[in-house]
Short mmCIF file of C-alpha atoms and ligand atoms in Angstrom, two decimals:
data_model
loop_
_atom_site.label_atom_id
_atom_site.label_comp_id
_atom_site.label_asym_id
_atom_site.label_seq_id
_atom_site.Cartn_x
_atom_site.Cartn_y
_atom_site.Cartn_z
CA MET A 30 0.00 0.00 0.00
CA ASP A 31 1.16 3.47 -0.80
CA LYS A 32 2.74 5.78 1.71
CA ILE A 33 1.38 9.19 0.87
CA ILE A 34 1.76 12.72 2.12
CA ILE A 35 -0.91 15.11 1.01
CA PHE A 36 1.18 18.20 0.99
CA ASN A 37 0.47 21.81 1.83
CA ALA A 38 -3.31 21.97 1.49
CA SER A 39 -4.72 25.46 1.90
CA GLU A 40 -6.88 24.01 4.68
CA ILE A 41 -7.87 20.73 6.29
CA ALA A 42 -11.44 21.08 7.53
CA THR A 43 -12.91 18.33 9.69
CA PRO A 44 -15.08 17.62 12.68
CA THR A 45 -13.08 15.94 15.43
CA GLY A 46 -13.70 13.08 17.80
CA SER A 47 -15.38 9.73 17.57
CA LYS A 48 -18.92 10.56 18.58
CA ALA A 49 -22.05 11.91 16.92
CA LYS A 50 -22.32 15.69 17.22
CA TYR A 51 -25.52 16.73 18.97
CA GLY A 52 -26.84 20.30 18.77
CA LYS A 53 -25.70 23.60 17.44
CA GLU A 54 -22.49 24.04 19.37
CA ASP A 55 -21.01 20.64 18.54
CA MET A 56 -22.25 20.53 14.95
CA ASN A 57 -20.54 23.87 14.28
CA ASP A 58 -17.29 22.89 15.96
CA ILE A 59 -15.00 22.21 13.00
CA SER A 60 -11.21 22.04 13.19
CA ILE A 61 -9.45 24.02 10.48
CA ILE A 62 -5.74 23.61 9.90
CA LYS A 63 -4.38 26.22 7.50
CA ASN A 64 -1.44 25.13 5.28
CA GLY A 65 -1.85 21.56 6.42
CA SER A 66 -0.43 18.19 5.45
CA ILE A 67 -1.59 14.62 6.06
CA VAL A 68 0.55 11.51 6.37
CA ILE A 69 -1.08 8.26 5.19
CA GLU A 70 0.29 4.77 5.77
CA ASN A 71 -1.33 1.33 5.52
CA GLY A 72 -4.66 2.87 4.58
CA LEU A 73 -4.80 4.89 7.79
CA ILE A 74 -4.07 8.45 8.82
CA ARG A 75 -0.70 8.41 10.54
CA ASP A 76 -0.39 12.13 11.16
CA VAL A 77 -2.06 15.42 10.38
CA GLY A 78 -0.92 18.96 11.14
CA PRO A 79 0.59 22.17 9.81
CA THR A 80 2.90 21.55 6.85
CA SER A 81 5.83 23.12 8.75
CA SER A 82 5.63 20.51 11.52
CA ILE A 83 4.99 17.54 9.16
CA THR A 84 8.05 18.41 7.04
CA LYS A 85 10.20 18.44 10.20
CA LYS A 86 8.95 15.05 11.39
CA TYR A 87 8.93 13.02 8.15
CA ASN A 88 11.39 12.31 5.37
CA LEU A 89 9.38 13.42 2.37
CA SER A 90 11.50 11.45 -0.09
CA LYS A 91 10.07 8.21 1.36
CA TYR A 92 6.51 9.18 0.45
CA ASN A 93 4.41 9.71 -2.65
CA ILE A 94 3.61 13.39 -2.50
CA ILE A 95 0.26 14.76 -3.58
CA ASP A 96 0.50 18.50 -3.94
CA ALA A 97 -2.65 20.13 -2.53
CA LYS A 98 -1.63 23.75 -2.86
CA ASP A 99 -4.72 26.02 -2.93
CA LYS A 100 -7.00 23.07 -2.23
CA ALA A 101 -9.08 22.15 0.81
CA ILE A 102 -9.25 18.63 2.25
CA VAL A 103 -12.38 17.27 3.96
CA PRO A 104 -13.30 13.77 5.19
CA GLY A 105 -14.91 11.38 2.69
CA PHE A 106 -18.68 11.76 2.66
CA VAL A 107 -20.94 9.16 4.24
CA ASP A 108 -24.32 8.69 2.56
CA ALA A 109 -26.26 7.22 5.46
CA HIS A 110 -29.48 6.27 3.64
CA THR A 111 -29.94 4.77 0.18
CA HIS A 112 -31.87 2.06 -1.65
CA PHE A 113 -29.32 1.73 -4.44
CA ILE A 114 -29.82 -1.94 -5.37
CA PHE A 115 -32.92 -2.09 -7.55
CA GLY A 116 -34.08 -3.24 -10.97
CA GLY A 117 -35.84 -1.07 -13.55
CA TYR A 118 -36.99 2.53 -13.31
CA ARG A 119 -40.24 4.44 -12.67
CA GLU A 120 -39.87 7.48 -14.85
CA GLU A 121 -43.62 7.79 -15.56
CA GLU A 122 -44.38 8.10 -11.84
CA PHE A 123 -42.09 11.06 -11.64
CA PHE A 124 -44.30 12.95 -14.12
CA GLN A 125 -47.50 11.72 -12.45
CA ARG A 126 -46.26 13.29 -9.23
CA ILE A 127 -45.35 16.51 -11.00
CA ASN A 128 -48.95 16.53 -12.25
CA GLY A 129 -50.32 16.29 -8.73
CA ILE A 130 -50.80 12.58 -7.99
CA SER A 131 -49.34 11.81 -4.58
CA TYR A 132 -46.62 9.29 -3.75
CA MET A 133 -49.06 7.24 -1.65
CA GLU A 134 -51.79 7.28 -4.34
CA ILE A 135 -49.32 5.90 -6.85
CA MET A 136 -48.19 3.28 -4.33
CA ASN A 137 -51.78 2.20 -3.68
CA ASN A 138 -52.44 1.80 -7.41
CA ASP A 139 -49.87 -0.91 -8.09
CA GLY A 140 -47.14 1.61 -8.80
CA GLY A 141 -44.51 2.67 -6.32
CA ILE A 142 -42.39 0.20 -4.42
CA GLU A 143 -44.42 -2.79 -5.70
CA SER A 144 -43.51 -2.04 -9.31
CA THR A 145 -39.79 -1.97 -8.48
CA VAL A 146 -40.29 -5.23 -6.57
CA LYS A 147 -41.55 -6.95 -9.75
CA LYS A 148 -38.57 -5.69 -11.73
CA THR A 149 -36.02 -6.52 -9.04
CA ARG A 150 -37.37 -10.06 -8.68
CA ASN A 151 -36.68 -10.54 -12.38
CA MET A 152 -33.09 -9.37 -12.24
CA THR A 153 -30.20 -11.81 -12.07
CA PHE A 154 -27.58 -11.47 -9.36
CA LYS A 155 -25.06 -10.50 -12.03
CA ASP A 156 -27.21 -7.75 -13.54
CA LEU A 157 -27.98 -6.26 -10.12
CA TYR A 158 -24.29 -6.46 -9.22
CA GLU A 159 -23.21 -4.66 -12.39
CA LEU A 160 -25.79 -1.92 -11.93
CA GLY A 161 -24.73 -1.57 -8.31
CA PHE A 162 -21.06 -1.33 -9.27
CA ASP A 163 -21.81 1.43 -11.74
CA ARG A 164 -23.89 3.34 -9.17
CA LEU A 165 -21.06 3.08 -6.64
CA ASN A 166 -18.66 4.59 -9.19
CA SER A 167 -21.00 7.51 -9.56
CA MET A 168 -21.20 7.93 -5.75
CA LEU A 169 -17.42 7.79 -5.41
CA ALA A 170 -17.06 10.60 -7.94
CA PHE A 171 -19.27 12.74 -5.66
CA GLY A 172 -16.91 11.95 -2.77
CA ILE A 173 -18.99 9.26 -1.06
CA THR A 174 -16.57 6.80 0.55
CA THR A 175 -19.12 4.91 2.70
CA VAL A 176 -22.73 4.25 1.81
CA GLU A 177 -25.65 2.58 3.51
CA GLY A 178 -27.80 0.41 1.24
CA LYS A 179 -31.16 -1.21 1.95
CA SER A 180 -32.92 -4.28 0.66
CA GLY A 181 -36.70 -3.97 0.37
CA TYR A 182 -37.32 -4.49 -3.33
CA GLY A 183 -37.69 -8.24 -3.05
CA LEU A 184 -40.19 -8.81 -0.25
CA ASP A 185 -39.64 -12.54 -0.68
CA PHE A 186 -36.90 -14.81 0.61
CA HIS A 187 -34.97 -15.17 -2.61
CA THR A 188 -34.90 -11.55 -3.72
CA GLU A 189 -34.34 -9.93 -0.31
CA THR A 190 -31.33 -12.16 0.27
CA LYS A 191 -30.19 -11.63 -3.33
CA GLN A 192 -30.11 -7.86 -2.75
CA LEU A 193 -28.14 -8.29 0.45
CA LYS A 194 -25.69 -10.72 -1.17
CA VAL A 195 -25.14 -8.31 -4.04
CA MET A 196 -24.21 -5.61 -1.50
CA LYS A 197 -21.89 -7.99 0.32
CA LYS A 198 -20.03 -8.80 -2.87
CA LEU A 199 -19.89 -5.15 -3.90
CA ASP A 200 -18.47 -4.29 -0.49
CA GLU A 201 -15.70 -6.82 -1.10
CA ASN A 202 -14.90 -5.68 -4.63
CA HIS A 203 -15.58 -1.95 -4.82
CA PRO A 204 -13.60 0.71 -2.95
CA VAL A 205 -16.74 2.30 -1.45
CA ASP A 206 -17.63 0.68 1.90
CA ILE A 207 -21.21 -0.54 2.20
CA ALA A 208 -23.29 -0.83 5.36
CA ALA A 209 -26.21 -3.12 4.51
CA THR A 210 -29.68 -2.80 5.99
CA PHE A 211 -32.49 -5.34 5.82
CA LEU A 212 -35.72 -3.55 4.88
CA GLY A 213 -38.08 -6.47 4.21
CA ALA A 214 -40.72 -4.29 5.88
CA HIS A 215 -40.71 -1.78 3.02
CA ALA A 216 -44.20 -2.70 1.75
CA ILE A 217 -46.64 -5.60 1.99
CA PRO A 218 -46.06 -7.82 -1.06
CA GLN A 219 -48.98 -8.84 -3.32
CA GLU A 220 -48.91 -12.42 -1.98
CA TYR A 221 -49.60 -11.15 1.54
CA LYS A 222 -52.15 -8.38 0.85
CA GLY A 223 -54.55 -8.28 3.80
CA LYS A 224 -52.27 -10.63 5.74
CA THR A 225 -49.76 -8.21 7.21
CA ASN A 226 -49.21 -10.26 10.35
CA GLU A 227 -48.38 -13.35 8.32
CA TYR A 228 -45.82 -11.38 6.36
CA ILE A 229 -44.32 -10.08 9.60
CA ASP A 230 -44.16 -13.65 10.98
CA PHE A 231 -42.45 -14.79 7.78
CA MET A 232 -39.76 -12.13 8.11
CA ILE A 233 -39.15 -12.82 11.78
CA GLU A 234 -39.15 -16.61 11.47
CA LYS A 235 -37.50 -17.15 8.10
CA LEU A 236 -35.54 -14.12 6.97
CA TYR A 237 -34.04 -12.77 10.21
CA PRO A 238 -32.29 -15.99 11.24
CA TYR A 239 -30.93 -16.61 7.74
CA ILE A 240 -29.59 -13.05 7.44
CA VAL A 241 -27.92 -13.24 10.85
CA ARG A 242 -26.40 -16.68 10.16
CA ASN A 243 -24.94 -15.49 6.88
CA LYS A 244 -23.94 -12.05 8.17
CA LEU A 245 -25.84 -10.33 5.37
CA SER A 246 -26.80 -7.13 7.17
CA GLU A 247 -25.95 -5.14 10.24
CA PHE A 248 -29.11 -3.05 10.42
CA CYS A 249 -32.86 -3.62 10.27
CA ASP A 250 -35.26 -0.90 9.10
CA VAL A 251 -39.05 -0.55 8.74
CA PHE A 252 -41.16 1.81 6.60
CA CYS A 253 -43.30 2.95 9.52
CA GLU A 254 -46.12 4.94 7.97
CA ASP A 255 -49.88 5.22 7.86
CA GLY A 256 -51.01 2.57 5.34
CA VAL A 257 -47.72 0.66 5.43
CA PHE A 258 -46.47 -0.69 8.80
CA SER A 259 -48.18 0.66 11.92
CA ILE A 260 -46.33 1.72 15.05
CA GLU A 261 -47.17 -1.56 16.79
CA GLU A 262 -46.20 -3.68 13.78
CA SER A 263 -42.97 -1.74 13.41
CA ARG A 264 -42.19 -2.09 17.11
CA ARG A 265 -42.64 -5.84 16.96
CA LEU A 266 -40.48 -6.21 13.85
CA LEU A 267 -37.72 -4.08 15.28
CA LEU A 268 -37.68 -5.53 18.78
CA GLU A 269 -37.46 -9.06 17.36
CA ALA A 270 -34.59 -7.89 15.16
CA LYS A 271 -32.86 -6.34 18.15
CA LYS A 272 -32.98 -9.66 20.00
CA LEU A 273 -30.91 -11.17 17.18
CA GLY A 274 -28.32 -8.39 17.29
CA PHE A 275 -29.48 -6.12 14.47
CA LYS A 276 -29.00 -2.39 14.98
CA LEU A 277 -32.20 -0.51 14.28
CA LYS A 278 -33.30 2.20 11.87
CA VAL A 279 -36.76 3.59 11.15
CA HIS A 280 -38.27 5.32 8.10
CA ALA A 281 -40.03 7.79 10.37
CA ASP A 282 -42.62 10.55 9.92
CA GLU A 283 -41.99 10.90 6.19
CA ILE A 284 -45.52 11.28 4.87
CA SER A 285 -47.38 12.08 8.10
CA ALA A 286 -46.69 12.79 11.78
CA PHE A 287 -47.06 9.17 12.73
CA GLY A 288 -44.85 8.76 15.79
CA GLY A 289 -41.92 7.04 14.08
CA ALA A 290 -39.32 9.21 15.81
CA GLU A 291 -40.82 8.45 19.23
CA LEU A 292 -40.80 4.76 18.35
CA ALA A 293 -37.14 4.92 17.26
CA ALA A 294 -36.23 6.56 20.56
CA SER A 295 -38.19 4.09 22.67
CA ILE A 296 -36.53 1.00 21.16
CA GLY A 297 -32.94 2.26 21.11
CA ALA A 298 -32.68 2.76 17.34
CA ILE A 299 -29.41 4.13 16.01
CA SER A 300 -31.22 6.47 13.60
CA ALA A 301 -34.62 7.78 12.56
CA ASP A 302 -34.74 8.84 8.93
CA HIS A 303 -36.77 11.31 6.79
CA LEU A 304 -38.60 13.16 9.63
CA LEU A 305 -40.38 15.68 7.38
CA ASN A 306 -43.29 15.67 9.83
CA VAL A 307 -41.58 14.91 13.11
CA SER A 308 -43.39 16.13 16.25
CA GLU A 309 -41.92 18.24 19.07
CA GLU A 310 -42.06 15.19 21.27
CA GLY A 311 -40.26 13.13 18.62
CA ILE A 312 -37.46 15.71 18.53
CA ARG A 313 -37.13 15.70 22.33
CA GLU A 314 -37.09 11.92 22.50
CA MET A 315 -34.46 11.59 19.77
CA VAL A 316 -32.18 13.99 21.65
CA LYS A 317 -32.76 12.30 25.00
CA ASN A 318 -32.12 8.80 23.63
CA GLU A 319 -29.27 9.76 21.30
CA VAL A 320 -30.93 8.75 18.05
CA VAL A 321 -29.23 10.27 14.99
CA SER A 322 -31.72 12.11 12.75
CA VAL A 323 -30.99 11.33 9.09
CA LEU A 324 -32.46 14.00 6.83
CA LEU A 325 -32.95 13.47 3.09
CA PRO A 326 -33.55 16.85 1.46
CA ALA A 327 -33.39 15.59 -2.13
CA THR A 328 -36.45 13.42 -1.40
CA ALA A 329 -38.45 16.35 -0.01
CA PHE A 330 -37.39 18.29 -3.10
CA THR A 331 -38.40 15.63 -5.64
CA LEU A 332 -41.67 14.97 -3.78
CA ASP A 333 -42.14 18.75 -3.63
CA LYS A 334 -42.84 18.64 0.12
CA PRO A 335 -41.71 21.04 2.85
CA PHE A 336 -38.18 20.21 4.01
CA ALA A 337 -37.52 18.68 7.41
CA ASN A 338 -37.07 21.45 9.97
CA ALA A 339 -33.33 21.06 10.39
CA ARG A 340 -32.90 24.43 12.06
CA LYS A 341 -35.37 23.63 14.81
CA MET A 342 -33.97 20.12 15.22
CA ILE A 343 -30.36 21.26 15.53
CA ASP A 344 -31.30 24.14 17.82
CA SER A 345 -33.17 21.62 19.99
CA GLY A 346 -30.06 19.46 20.28
CA CYS A 347 -30.47 16.82 17.53
CA ALA A 348 -27.55 15.17 15.74
CA ILE A 349 -28.34 15.59 12.03
CA ALA A 350 -26.87 13.40 9.31
CA LEU A 351 -27.64 14.01 5.64
CA GLY A 352 -28.28 11.26 3.11
CA SER A 353 -29.52 10.95 -0.46
CA ASP A 354 -32.27 8.28 -0.18
CA TYR A 355 -31.17 7.30 -3.71
CA ASN A 356 -33.98 5.06 -5.05
CA PRO A 357 -36.03 4.68 -8.26
CA GLY A 358 -39.21 6.22 -6.79
CA SER A 359 -39.24 9.05 -4.30
CA CYS A 360 -35.73 10.29 -5.11
CA PHE A 361 -33.76 9.17 -8.14
CA SER A 362 -30.66 11.14 -7.22
CA ASN A 363 -27.37 10.50 -5.48
CA SER A 364 -26.21 14.06 -5.97
CA ILE A 365 -24.23 15.34 -3.01
CA PRO A 366 -24.00 18.84 -4.54
CA LEU A 367 -27.81 18.97 -4.72
CA ILE A 368 -28.13 17.85 -1.08
CA ILE A 369 -25.61 20.44 0.04
CA SER A 370 -27.38 23.24 -1.82
CA LEU A 371 -30.77 22.28 -0.40
CA ALA A 372 -29.39 21.93 3.13
CA CYS A 373 -27.75 25.33 2.87
CA ILE A 374 -30.32 27.40 1.01
CA LYS A 375 -33.59 25.74 1.99
CA MET A 376 -32.87 24.24 5.39
CA ARG A 377 -30.56 27.00 6.58
CA MET A 378 -27.91 24.67 7.89
CA THR A 379 -24.52 26.35 8.31
CA PRO A 380 -21.54 25.17 6.22
CA GLU A 381 -20.06 23.60 9.35
CA GLU A 382 -23.31 21.79 10.20
CA ILE A 383 -23.50 20.44 6.65
CA LEU A 384 -19.92 19.19 6.77
CA THR A 385 -20.57 17.51 10.13
CA ALA A 386 -23.83 15.98 8.86
CA LEU A 387 -22.13 14.46 5.80
CA THR A 388 -19.15 13.07 7.69
CA ILE A 389 -19.01 12.21 11.40
CA ASN A 390 -22.79 12.22 11.93
CA GLY A 391 -23.33 10.06 8.84
CA ALA A 392 -20.71 7.72 10.23
CA ALA A 393 -22.53 7.70 13.60
CA ALA A 394 -25.79 6.78 11.86
CA LEU A 395 -23.90 3.68 10.66
CA ASP A 396 -22.13 3.01 13.97
CA ARG A 397 -18.76 3.71 12.34
CA GLU A 398 -17.84 6.99 14.03
CA THR A 399 -14.76 5.54 15.70
CA SER A 400 -13.15 4.54 12.38
CA ILE A 401 -14.36 7.11 9.80
CA GLY A 402 -15.99 10.55 9.59
CA SER A 403 -13.04 12.79 10.46
CA ILE A 404 -9.42 13.41 9.51
CA GLU A 405 -7.62 12.32 12.66
CA ILE A 406 -4.74 10.04 13.56
CA GLY A 407 -5.75 6.37 13.46
CA LYS A 408 -8.89 6.78 11.37
CA LYS A 409 -9.24 5.33 7.89
CA ALA A 410 -7.63 7.49 5.24
CA ASP A 411 -10.90 8.39 3.50
CA MET A 412 -10.76 12.00 2.34
CA LEU A 413 -11.47 14.40 -0.48
CA ILE A 414 -9.29 16.95 -2.15
CA LEU A 415 -11.47 19.81 -3.37
CA LYS A 416 -10.81 22.02 -6.37
CA TYR A 417 -11.01 25.14 -4.22
CA PRO A 418 -9.19 26.47 -1.14
CA SER A 419 -12.01 26.19 1.43
CA TYR A 420 -14.77 23.75 2.41
CA LYS A 421 -17.16 26.69 2.07
CA TYR A 422 -16.95 26.31 -1.71
CA LEU A 423 -18.95 23.09 -1.30
CA MET A 424 -21.96 25.28 -0.52
CA TYR A 425 -21.04 28.29 -2.65
CA ASN A 426 -20.80 26.14 -5.82
CA THR A 427 -24.48 25.54 -6.39
CA GLY A 428 -25.10 22.06 -7.72
CA ILE A 429 -21.55 21.58 -8.97
CA ASN A 430 -19.29 18.72 -7.99
CA ILE A 431 -16.01 20.23 -6.79
CA VAL A 432 -14.38 16.98 -5.63
CA GLU A 433 -11.05 16.68 -7.46
CA LYS A 434 -9.52 13.59 -5.87
CA VAL A 435 -10.96 10.91 -3.64
CA ILE A 436 -8.61 9.07 -1.29
CA LYS A 437 -10.21 5.83 -0.12
CA ASN A 438 -8.41 3.55 2.34
CA GLY A 439 -5.25 5.52 1.61
CA GLU A 440 -5.40 5.11 -2.14
CA VAL A 441 -6.26 7.64 -4.80
CA THR A 442 -9.41 6.27 -6.41
CA VAL A 443 -10.80 9.22 -8.38
CA SER A 444 -8.59 11.87 -9.92
O1 LIG B 524 -37.24 6.23 1.57
N1 LIG B 524 -40.40 5.68 1.82
C1 LIG B 524 -40.07 4.55 1.56
N2 LIG B 524 -39.05 4.15 0.84
C2 LIG B 524 -38.29 4.97 -0.04
C3 LIG B 524 -38.90 5.08 -1.37
C4 LIG B 524 -38.85 3.81 -2.09
C5 LIG B 524 -39.49 3.86 -3.44
O2 LIG B 524 -40.35 4.71 -3.73
O3 LIG B 524 -39.12 2.99 -4.24
C6 LIG B 524 -37.97 6.28 0.60
O4 LIG B 524 -38.40 7.35 0.18
FE1 LIG B 525 -35.63 5.55 2.24
#
């Protein structure tokens, strides 16, 4: 593995520490080293500091030097919520929504998730793998070095496990790290219409044990929503998953104020995601129980719904992470520049809060905050060299990708 020194960056901007950042003070607390250099060995960060002190301590001739003059370095981005393994597309639904038909109406008329389920069931492992590989390349170019990916487009034994196995193999073969989540409770499949409890039993009795035995996913998630899985159904699914060692996530309060955030807090979930309609009580409970709030502004944008109230949540003490929700229905986008622009202009998050949300807090939503999410000694060497001299250009460049080089596990993967 290469020994690298990233030399003389105009600034190294990073949150610090190995914990989620809760509330305004911590989310805005960014370390900025001007004229900084970073020493990378064995895929890890060996040292970081002002260039003057790094040049004194290390023999530069022993390292590959990457000149970062006039460029800022930030940690690799973590996309903490996606559904990136799917077959087929739903382009017509996009235009139906633009013309006023709601996401739930489409879902209840055989469109929506169910239509992607049909297409994903018909995909071979190889085809899904190749599509996934290509999508990961696109993420990497945006600076995403770790991504969460959910199943949930199979809703039967074969296809749910196929999706998870595809992610496992991609994790082995592609530089981007993947945290896999089982989301069998994404919708009720045709075969079980009117028999929700039987479908829940099937997941708990058949799928959970198989997934655990074969180490196919670390997290379990439920689409907890009016007309999908109720609070009580979600609680049962998640508590049974917890017994087997899954960490928990909840699709919470996306379409209506349903109590998903409160549920997430009461069962010790690691994150509650979406939260467009979260209640005051939900916010308080997430703070009290240290649940990371994963916000997905590109989904609100494509559904043309009011954005989650990030300002209120952060000011109330929440730890916000930002994700894409990349999927073929509610948000067919993995664009980090779009997310950053929406978070900045529409949600009024500060540049420092956005950087924290895309790095250490994303890592915390995936229980990886001790190994990634900041540029500090001992963490994985996952970082981005930007085309401009400050992290603030990430927000100032509206909708433009300004990532010039991606360093993943200490190797230059995009340049
Ligand atoms: O997070 N809300 C549920 N699941 C996805 C959408 C999935 C789909 O429409 O295919 C979401 O938005
Ligand atoms: Fe989602």
